[in-house]
PDB file of C-alpha atoms and ligand atoms in Angstrom:
ATOM      1  CA  UNK A  17       0.120  -0.194   0.340  1.00 90.00           C
ATOM      2  CA  UNK A  18       1.450   3.229  -1.134  1.00 96.00           C
ATOM      3  CA  UNK A  19       0.324   7.121  -0.225  1.00 98.00           C
ATOM      4  CA  UNK A  20      -0.058   9.362  -3.311  1.00 98.00           C
ATOM      5  CA  UNK A  21       0.295  13.169  -2.614  1.00 98.00           C
ATOM      6  CA  UNK A  22      -1.620  15.264  -5.102  1.00 98.00           C
ATOM      7  CA  UNK A  23      -0.524  18.884  -5.417  1.00 98.00           C
ATOM      8  CA  UNK A  24      -2.118  21.343  -7.412  1.00 98.00           C
ATOM      9  CA  UNK A  25      -0.777  24.775  -8.582  1.00 98.00           C
ATOM     10  CA  UNK A  26      -3.207  26.414 -10.797  1.00 98.00           C
ATOM     11  CA  UNK A  27      -5.514  29.238  -9.255  1.00 98.00           C
ATOM     12  CA  UNK A  28      -8.103  28.264 -11.893  1.00 98.00           C
ATOM     13  CA  UNK A  29     -10.977  26.311 -10.923  1.00 91.00           C
ATOM     14  CA  UNK A  30     -12.998  24.006 -13.660  1.00 90.00           C
ATOM     15  CA  UNK A  31     -11.125  25.667 -16.532  1.00 95.00           C
ATOM     16  CA  UNK A  32      -7.611  24.256 -15.480  1.00 98.00           C
ATOM     17  CA  UNK A  33      -6.476  21.712 -17.681  1.00 98.00           C
ATOM     18  CA  UNK A  34      -3.857  20.546 -15.294  1.00 98.00           C
ATOM     19  CA  UNK A  35      -6.275  20.116 -12.462  1.00 98.00           C
ATOM     20  CA  UNK A  36      -8.592  17.906 -14.911  1.00 98.00           C
ATOM     21  CA  UNK A  37      -5.638  15.634 -16.026  1.00 98.00           C
ATOM     22  CA  UNK A  38      -4.290  15.308 -12.357  1.00 98.00           C
ATOM     23  CA  UNK A  39      -7.669  14.305 -11.418  1.00 98.00           C
ATOM     24  CA  UNK A  40      -7.860  11.534 -13.962  1.00 98.00           C
ATOM     25  CA  UNK A  41      -4.455  10.532 -13.026  1.00 98.00           C
ATOM     26  CA  UNK A  42      -5.711  10.347  -9.318  1.00 98.00           C
ATOM     27  CA  UNK A  43      -8.817   8.481 -10.485  1.00 97.00           C
ATOM     28  CA  UNK A  44      -7.202   5.823 -12.684  1.00 97.00           C
ATOM     29  CA  UNK A  45      -4.375   5.281  -9.931  1.00 97.00           C
ATOM     30  CA  UNK A  46      -7.054   4.727  -7.312  1.00 96.00           C
ATOM     31  CA  UNK A  47      -8.769   2.369  -9.776  1.00 96.00           C
ATOM     32  CA  UNK A  48      -5.417   0.360 -10.535  1.00 95.00           C
ATOM     33  CA  UNK A  49      -4.510   0.242  -6.773  1.00 95.00           C
ATOM     34  CA  UNK A  50      -7.555   0.744  -4.587  1.00 95.00           C
ATOM     35  CA  UNK A  51      -5.593   0.251  -1.390  1.00 95.00           C
ATOM     36  CA  UNK A  52      -3.473   3.028  -2.011  1.00 97.00           C
ATOM     37  CA  UNK A  53      -4.414   6.276   0.018  1.00 97.00           C
ATOM     38  CA  UNK A  54      -4.305   9.879  -1.645  1.00 98.00           C
ATOM     39  CA  UNK A  55      -3.999  12.981   0.275  1.00 98.00           C
ATOM     40  CA  UNK A  56      -4.099  16.494  -1.193  1.00 98.00           C
ATOM     41  CA  UNK A  57      -2.454  19.947  -0.919  1.00 98.00           C
ATOM     42  CA  UNK A  58      -4.001  22.607  -2.757  1.00 98.00           C
ATOM     43  CA  UNK A  59      -1.373  25.303  -3.708  1.00 98.00           C
ATOM     44  CA  UNK A  60      -3.250  27.231  -6.297  1.00 98.00           C
ATOM     45  CA  UNK A  61      -6.169  28.074  -3.515  1.00 97.00           C
ATOM     46  CA  UNK A  62      -3.972  27.841  -0.461  1.00 97.00           C
ATOM     47  CA  UNK A  63      -0.613  29.084  -1.514  1.00 98.00           C
ATOM     48  CA  UNK A  64       2.151  28.390   1.083  1.00 98.00           C
ATOM     49  CA  UNK A  65       3.651  31.808   2.412  1.00 98.00           C
ATOM     50  CA  UNK A  66       6.858  33.143   1.247  1.00 98.00           C
ATOM     51  CA  UNK A  67      10.207  32.672   3.420  1.00 98.00           C
ATOM     52  CA  UNK A  68      10.813  35.371   5.900  1.00 98.00           C
ATOM     53  CA  UNK A  69      14.144  36.285   7.750  1.00 98.00           C
ATOM     54  CA  UNK A  70      12.736  34.576  10.933  1.00 98.00           C
ATOM     55  CA  UNK A  71      12.204  31.275   8.796  1.00 98.00           C
ATOM     56  CA  UNK A  72      15.561  31.346   7.516  1.00 98.00           C
ATOM     57  CA  UNK A  73      17.275  31.896  10.791  1.00 98.00           C
ATOM     58  CA  UNK A  74      15.292  28.869  12.272  1.00 98.00           C
ATOM     59  CA  UNK A  75      15.871  26.594   9.464  1.00 98.00           C
ATOM     60  CA  UNK A  76      19.653  27.177   9.472  1.00 97.00           C
ATOM     61  CA  UNK A  77      19.897  26.751  13.655  1.00 98.00           C
ATOM     62  CA  UNK A  78      20.426  23.448  14.776  1.00 96.00           C
ATOM     63  CA  UNK A  79      17.302  21.773  16.015  1.00 97.00           C
ATOM     64  CA  UNK A  80      18.565  21.335  19.695  1.00 97.00           C
ATOM     65  CA  UNK A  81      19.214  24.935  19.624  1.00 98.00           C
ATOM     66  CA  UNK A  82      15.849  26.307  18.253  1.00 98.00           C
ATOM     67  CA  UNK A  83      13.828  28.609  20.673  1.00 98.00           C
ATOM     68  CA  UNK A  84       9.954  27.785  21.099  1.00 98.00           C
ATOM     69  CA  UNK A  85       9.365  30.771  18.869  1.00 98.00           C
ATOM     70  CA  UNK A  86      11.714  29.015  16.049  1.00 98.00           C
ATOM     71  CA  UNK A  87       9.782  25.747  16.386  1.00 98.00           C
ATOM     72  CA  UNK A  88       6.624  27.666  15.824  1.00 98.00           C
ATOM     73  CA  UNK A  89       7.978  29.427  12.649  1.00 98.00           C
ATOM     74  CA  UNK A  90       8.904  25.999  11.045  1.00 98.00           C
ATOM     75  CA  UNK A  91       5.793  24.185  12.051  1.00 98.00           C
ATOM     76  CA  UNK A  92       3.946  24.639   8.686  1.00 98.00           C
ATOM     77  CA  UNK A  93       7.261  23.603   6.769  1.00 98.00           C
ATOM     78  CA  UNK A  94       7.637  20.738   8.952  1.00 98.00           C
ATOM     79  CA  UNK A  95       4.040  19.620   8.276  1.00 98.00           C
ATOM     80  CA  UNK A  96       4.795  19.825   4.662  1.00 98.00           C
ATOM     81  CA  UNK A  97       8.097  18.062   5.066  1.00 98.00           C
ATOM     82  CA  UNK A  98       6.270  15.082   7.180  1.00 98.00           C
ATOM     83  CA  UNK A  99       3.688  14.825   4.610  1.00 98.00           C
ATOM     84  CA  UNK A 100       6.224  14.409   1.926  1.00 98.00           C
ATOM     85  CA  UNK A 101       8.053  11.750   3.795  1.00 98.00           C
ATOM     86  CA  UNK A 102       4.961   9.951   4.509  1.00 98.00           C
ATOM     87  CA  UNK A 103       3.829   9.823   0.717  1.00 98.00           C
ATOM     88  CA  UNK A 104       5.407   7.274  -2.005  1.00 98.00           C
ATOM     89  CA  UNK A 105       4.254   9.026  -5.260  1.00 98.00           C
ATOM     90  CA  UNK A 106       3.936  12.833  -5.808  1.00 98.00           C
ATOM     91  CA  UNK A 107       1.423  13.971  -8.536  1.00 98.00           C
ATOM     92  CA  UNK A 108       1.834  17.757  -9.457  1.00 98.00           C
ATOM     93  CA  UNK A 109      -0.332  19.932 -11.773  1.00 98.00           C
ATOM     94  CA  UNK A 110       1.686  22.837 -12.875  1.00 99.00           C
ATOM     95  CA  UNK A 111       0.687  25.681 -15.281  1.00 98.00           C
ATOM     96  CA  UNK A 112       3.461  27.401 -16.818  1.00 98.00           C
ATOM     97  CA  UNK A 113       3.769  30.894 -16.055  1.00 98.00           C
ATOM     98  CA  UNK A 114       6.147  33.154 -17.661  1.00 98.00           C
ATOM     99  CA  UNK A 115       8.161  30.127 -18.796  1.00 98.00           C
ATOM    100  CA  UNK A 116       8.705  28.894 -15.045  1.00 98.00           C
ATOM    101  CA  UNK A 117       6.873  27.373 -12.209  1.00 98.00           C
ATOM    102  CA  UNK A 118       4.098  29.391 -10.509  1.00 98.00           C
ATOM    103  CA  UNK A 119       4.794  31.263  -7.665  1.00 98.00           C
ATOM    104  CA  UNK A 120       2.589  29.192  -5.369  1.00 98.00           C
ATOM    105  CA  UNK A 121       4.561  26.363  -6.440  1.00 98.00           C
ATOM    106  CA  UNK A 122       7.862  27.931  -5.886  1.00 98.00           C
ATOM    107  CA  UNK A 123       6.806  28.867  -2.087  1.00 98.00           C
ATOM    108  CA  UNK A 124       5.910  25.241  -1.638  1.00 98.00           C
ATOM    109  CA  UNK A 125       9.434  24.117  -3.025  1.00 98.00           C
ATOM    110  CA  UNK A 126      11.058  26.491  -0.680  1.00 98.00           C
ATOM    111  CA  UNK A 127       8.972  25.109   2.418  1.00 98.00           C
ATOM    112  CA  UNK A 128      10.313  21.524   1.711  1.00 98.00           C
ATOM    113  CA  UNK A 129      13.931  21.896   0.469  1.00 98.00           C
ATOM    114  CA  UNK A 130      15.269  22.043   4.035  1.00 98.00           C
ATOM    115  CA  UNK A 131      18.683  21.592   5.386  1.00 98.00           C
ATOM    116  CA  UNK A 132      18.856  18.620   7.890  1.00 97.00           C
ATOM    117  CA  UNK A 133      15.505  17.547   6.867  1.00 98.00           C
ATOM    118  CA  UNK A 134      15.147  16.707   3.150  1.00 98.00           C
ATOM    119  CA  UNK A 135      18.936  17.245   2.545  1.00 98.00           C
ATOM    120  CA  UNK A 136      22.173  17.349   4.541  1.00 98.00           C
ATOM    121  CA  UNK A 137      24.967  19.711   4.396  1.00 97.00           C
ATOM    122  CA  UNK A 138      28.529  18.850   5.189  1.00 96.00           C
ATOM    123  CA  UNK A 139      30.851  21.662   4.225  1.00 95.00           C
ATOM    124  CA  UNK A 140      34.226  19.437   5.101  1.00 97.00           C
ATOM    125  CA  UNK A 141      32.556  16.536   2.390  1.00 96.00           C
ATOM    126  CA  UNK A 142      33.891  15.611  -1.030  1.00 95.00           C
ATOM    127  CA  UNK A 143      30.052  16.105  -1.740  1.00 95.00           C
ATOM    128  CA  UNK A 144      28.712  18.406   0.611  1.00 97.00           C
ATOM    129  CA  UNK A 145      25.085  17.727  -0.190  1.00 98.00           C
ATOM    130  CA  UNK A 146      23.334  14.479   0.615  1.00 98.00           C
ATOM    131  CA  UNK A 147      19.553  13.980  -0.123  1.00 98.00           C
ATOM    132  CA  UNK A 148      17.659  12.644   2.382  1.00 98.00           C
ATOM    133  CA  UNK A 149      14.505  11.335   0.886  1.00 98.00           C
ATOM    134  CA  UNK A 150      14.541   8.009  -1.243  1.00 97.00           C
ATOM    135  CA  UNK A 151      12.002   5.531  -3.174  1.00 97.00           C
ATOM    136  CA  UNK A 152       9.576   8.139  -4.175  1.00 98.00           C
ATOM    137  CA  UNK A 153       8.544   8.741  -7.718  1.00 98.00           C
ATOM    138  CA  UNK A 154       6.827  12.036  -9.030  1.00 98.00           C
ATOM    139  CA  UNK A 155       4.609  12.732 -12.102  1.00 98.00           C
ATOM    140  CA  UNK A 156       4.486  16.372 -13.319  1.00 98.00           C
ATOM    141  CA  UNK A 157       1.330  17.516 -15.593  1.00 98.00           C
ATOM    142  CA  UNK A 158       2.263  20.713 -17.250  1.00 98.00           C
ATOM    143  CA  UNK A 159      -0.033  23.022 -18.715  1.00 98.00           C
ATOM    144  CA  UNK A 160       1.066  25.508 -21.190  1.00 98.00           C
ATOM    145  CA  UNK A 161      -0.665  28.274 -23.293  1.00 98.00           C
ATOM    146  CA  UNK A 162       1.577  27.540 -26.445  1.00 98.00           C
ATOM    147  CA  UNK A 163       2.994  24.129 -27.204  1.00 98.00           C
ATOM    148  CA  UNK A 164       6.529  22.309 -27.925  1.00 97.00           C
ATOM    149  CA  UNK A 165       8.009  22.925 -24.888  1.00 98.00           C
ATOM    150  CA  UNK A 166       9.159  19.229 -24.617  1.00 96.00           C
ATOM    151  CA  UNK A 167      12.720  17.969 -25.123  1.00 95.00           C
ATOM    152  CA  UNK A 168      13.407  18.488 -29.016  1.00 97.00           C
ATOM    153  CA  UNK A 169      10.156  20.928 -29.387  1.00 97.00           C
ATOM    154  CA  UNK A 170      10.651  24.182 -30.983  1.00 98.00           C
ATOM    155  CA  UNK A 171      10.219  25.959 -27.551  1.00 98.00           C
ATOM    156  CA  UNK A 172      12.362  23.433 -25.573  1.00 98.00           C
ATOM    157  CA  UNK A 173      14.891  26.085 -24.735  1.00 98.00           C
ATOM    158  CA  UNK A 174      12.071  28.441 -22.995  1.00 98.00           C
ATOM    159  CA  UNK A 175      11.128  25.558 -20.723  1.00 98.00           C
ATOM    160  CA  UNK A 176      12.190  26.269 -17.180  1.00 98.00           C
ATOM    161  CA  UNK A 177       9.826  24.273 -15.542  1.00 98.00           C
ATOM    162  CA  UNK A 178      10.984  20.678 -16.159  1.00 98.00           C
ATOM    163  CA  UNK A 179      14.945  21.566 -15.708  1.00 98.00           C
ATOM    164  CA  UNK A 180      13.952  23.591 -12.470  1.00 98.00           C
ATOM    165  CA  UNK A 181      11.891  20.705 -10.801  1.00 98.00           C
ATOM    166  CA  UNK A 182      14.159  18.027 -12.032  1.00 98.00           C
ATOM    167  CA  UNK A 183      16.868  19.889 -10.337  1.00 98.00           C
ATOM    168  CA  UNK A 184      14.931  20.755  -7.115  1.00 98.00           C
ATOM    169  CA  UNK A 185      13.257  17.377  -6.504  1.00 98.00           C
ATOM    170  CA  UNK A 186      16.598  15.874  -7.739  1.00 98.00           C
ATOM    171  CA  UNK A 187      18.605  17.811  -4.895  1.00 98.00           C
ATOM    172  CA  UNK A 188      16.213  16.102  -1.767  1.00 98.00           C
ATOM    173  CA  UNK A 189      16.340  12.702  -3.629  1.00 98.00           C
ATOM    174  CA  UNK A 190      13.471  12.499  -5.815  1.00 98.00           C
ATOM    175  CA  UNK A 191      14.955  11.463  -9.239  1.00 98.00           C
ATOM    176  CA  UNK A 192      12.446   9.371 -10.895  1.00 98.00           C
ATOM    177  CA  UNK A 193      10.245  11.991 -12.496  1.00 98.00           C
ATOM    178  CA  UNK A 194       7.968  11.840 -15.307  1.00 98.00           C
ATOM    179  CA  UNK A 195       6.586  15.052 -17.487  1.00 98.00           C
ATOM    180  CA  UNK A 196       3.345  15.012 -19.104  1.00 98.00           C
ATOM    181  CA  UNK A 197       2.591  18.020 -21.307  1.00 98.00           C
ATOM    182  CA  UNK A 198      -0.606  19.618 -22.324  1.00 98.00           C
ATOM    183  CA  UNK A 199      -0.610  22.650 -24.424  1.00 98.00           C
ATOM    184  CA  UNK A 200      -2.275  25.107 -26.952  1.00 98.00           C
ATOM    185  CA  UNK A 201      -4.808  26.526 -24.197  1.00 98.00           C
ATOM    186  CA  UNK A 202      -4.340  29.911 -25.793  1.00 97.00           C
ATOM    187  CA  UNK A 203      -5.411  28.603 -29.428  1.00 97.00           C
ATOM    188  CA  UNK A 204      -8.157  26.533 -28.184  1.00 97.00           C
ATOM    189  CA  UNK A 205     -10.324  24.587 -30.792  1.00 98.00           C
ATOM    190  CA  UNK A 206      -8.977  21.462 -32.223  1.00 98.00           C
ATOM    191  CA  UNK A 207      -5.444  22.301 -31.373  1.00 97.00           C
ATOM    192  CA  UNK A 208      -6.268  22.333 -27.692  1.00 98.00           C
ATOM    193  CA  UNK A 209      -8.385  19.206 -28.030  1.00 98.00           C
ATOM    194  CA  UNK A 210      -5.802  17.234 -29.723  1.00 98.00           C
ATOM    195  CA  UNK A 211      -3.252  17.982 -26.961  1.00 98.00           C
ATOM    196  CA  UNK A 212      -5.572  17.202 -24.136  1.00 98.00           C
ATOM    197  CA  UNK A 213      -6.225  14.003 -26.067  1.00 98.00           C
ATOM    198  CA  UNK A 214      -2.245  13.092 -26.032  1.00 98.00           C
ATOM    199  CA  UNK A 215      -1.835  14.070 -22.510  1.00 98.00           C
ATOM    200  CA  UNK A 216      -5.113  11.977 -21.418  1.00 98.00           C
ATOM    201  CA  UNK A 217      -3.306   8.731 -23.471  1.00 97.00           C
ATOM    202  CA  UNK A 218       0.132   9.479 -21.426  1.00 97.00           C
ATOM    203  CA  UNK A 219      -1.626   9.895 -18.160  1.00 98.00           C
ATOM    204  CA  UNK A 220      -3.172   6.241 -19.341  1.00 97.00           C
ATOM    205  CA  UNK A 221       0.153   4.763 -19.947  1.00 96.00           C
ATOM    206  CA  UNK A 222       1.711   5.976 -16.678  1.00 97.00           C
ATOM    207  CA  UNK A 223      -1.171   4.656 -14.178  1.00 96.00           C
ATOM    208  CA  UNK A 224      -1.305   1.305 -13.086  1.00 88.00           C
ATOM    209  CA  UNK A 225      -4.030  -1.273 -14.806  1.00 81.00           C
ATOM    210  CA  UNK A 226      -6.469  -2.718 -12.440  1.00 72.00           C
ATOM    211  CA  UNK A 227      -4.516  -5.569 -10.726  1.00 66.00           C
ATOM    212  CA  UNK A 228      -6.077  -8.882 -11.606  1.00 65.00           C
ATOM    213  CA  UNK A 229      -6.669 -10.886  -8.723  1.00 66.00           C
ATOM    214  CA  UNK A 230      -6.762 -14.793  -9.315  1.00 72.00           C
ATOM    215  CA  UNK A 231      -8.959 -16.620  -6.933  1.00 77.00           C
ATOM    216  CA  UNK A 232      -8.421 -20.169  -6.279  1.00 72.00           C
ATOM    217  CA  UNK A 233     -11.592 -22.462  -5.641  1.00 65.00           C
TER     218      UNK A 233
HETATM  219  C1  FMN B 308       0.330  34.787 -15.605  1.00 62.22           C
HETATM  220  C2  FMN B 308       0.383  33.734 -16.733  1.00 62.22           C
HETATM  221  C3  FMN B 308       1.401  33.467 -17.371  1.00 62.22           C
HETATM  222  C4  FMN B 308       1.448  32.509 -18.430  1.00 62.22           C
HETATM  223  N1  FMN B 308       2.793  32.161 -19.176  1.00 62.22           N
HETATM  224  C5  FMN B 308       2.966  31.222 -19.976  1.00 62.22           C
HETATM  225  C6  FMN B 308       4.118  30.890 -20.614  1.00 62.22           C
HETATM  226  O1  FMN B 308       5.110  31.394 -20.264  1.00 62.22           O
HETATM  227  N2  FMN B 308       4.112  30.271 -21.681  1.00 62.22           N
HETATM  228  C7  FMN B 308       2.790  29.354 -21.929  1.00 62.22           C
HETATM  229  O2  FMN B 308       2.730  28.908 -23.100  1.00 62.22           O
HETATM  230  N3  FMN B 308       1.900  29.688 -21.532  1.00 62.22           N
HETATM  231  C8  FMN B 308       1.523  30.627 -20.429  1.00 62.22           C
HETATM  232  N4  FMN B 308       0.244  30.720 -19.936  1.00 62.22           N
HETATM  233  C9  FMN B 308      -0.721  29.862 -20.237  1.00 62.22           C
HETATM  234  C10 FMN B 308      -0.847  28.832 -19.025  1.00 62.22           C
HETATM  235  O3  FMN B 308       0.104  28.069 -19.145  1.00 62.22           O
HETATM  236  C11 FMN B 308      -2.076  27.895 -19.868  1.00 62.22           C
HETATM  237  O4  FMN B 308      -3.148  28.473 -19.658  1.00 62.22           O
HETATM  238  C12 FMN B 308      -2.289  26.619 -18.786  1.00 62.22           C
HETATM  239  O5  FMN B 308      -3.307  25.961 -19.305  1.00 62.22           O
HETATM  240  C13 FMN B 308      -2.369  26.782 -17.427  1.00 62.22           C
HETATM  241  O6  FMN B 308      -2.552  26.163 -16.807  1.00 62.22           O
HETATM  242  P1  FMN B 308      -4.109  25.511 -16.173  1.00 62.22           P
HETATM  243  O7  FMN B 308      -5.128  24.915 -17.151  1.00 62.22           O
HETATM  244  O8  FMN B 308      -3.876  24.235 -15.359  1.00 62.22           O
HETATM  245  O9  FMN B 308      -4.607  26.617 -15.269  1.00 62.22           O
HETATM  246  C14 FMN B 308       0.432  31.826 -18.821  1.00 62.22           C
HETATM  247  C15 FMN B 308      -0.962  32.175 -18.273  1.00 62.22           C
HETATM  248  C16 FMN B 308      -0.738  33.009 -17.149  1.00 62.22           C
HETATM  249  C17 FMN B 308      -2.317  33.389 -16.556  1.00 62.22           C
END
């Protein structure tokens, strides 16, 4: 039994293509693996707070030396990190905003990439950084207004979503990441529908088929 953590970063409701596709991903996943649990954090509707001077001071103070106020300052970040550790699979819905991730998702990443929690830092070591999470997989569904941001596509060099997320997630130990793209939102019509269909079929390929249980007489 695994836990799936659903993260939606679009502030749009019914018009969001990433929300729709992430919803389909979760539905198919749950159908294929009914014993798995799903938890959800809605970054689009409830954006995590930006970091503050107090947060940075608290995060870079060793846990044994933190004051009660520092622990309080980090409580929300600790909750997000605990949630991440408790999850095996992440599925993220990510609108591309100005060629990168939306600020709500950046704020989430800033809350979970934590020294001493999700990565270790030893200035004396040959490799000073060690990821502290393992065994997790992530699926990222990216929505764009134009199209062709995938590797090899005409706009690939303008895509700062995938390289950034691969680096940030890899830094804490999440290296197994699949990307699904849906584009053409700004064009609408058939172009948009074709793009959604392609993304849907990728989602179907990535989600587990219903497990067949042999029943012995
Ligand atoms: C503020 C803003 C910035 C955007 N920037 C880009 C962009 O850089 N490239 C692009 O192709 N589309 C861009 N778009 C279009 C969105 O990526 C597209 O509408 C996508 O479908 C949003 O995801 P959603 O449908 O889940 O809300 C932008 C949209 C908004 C509102």
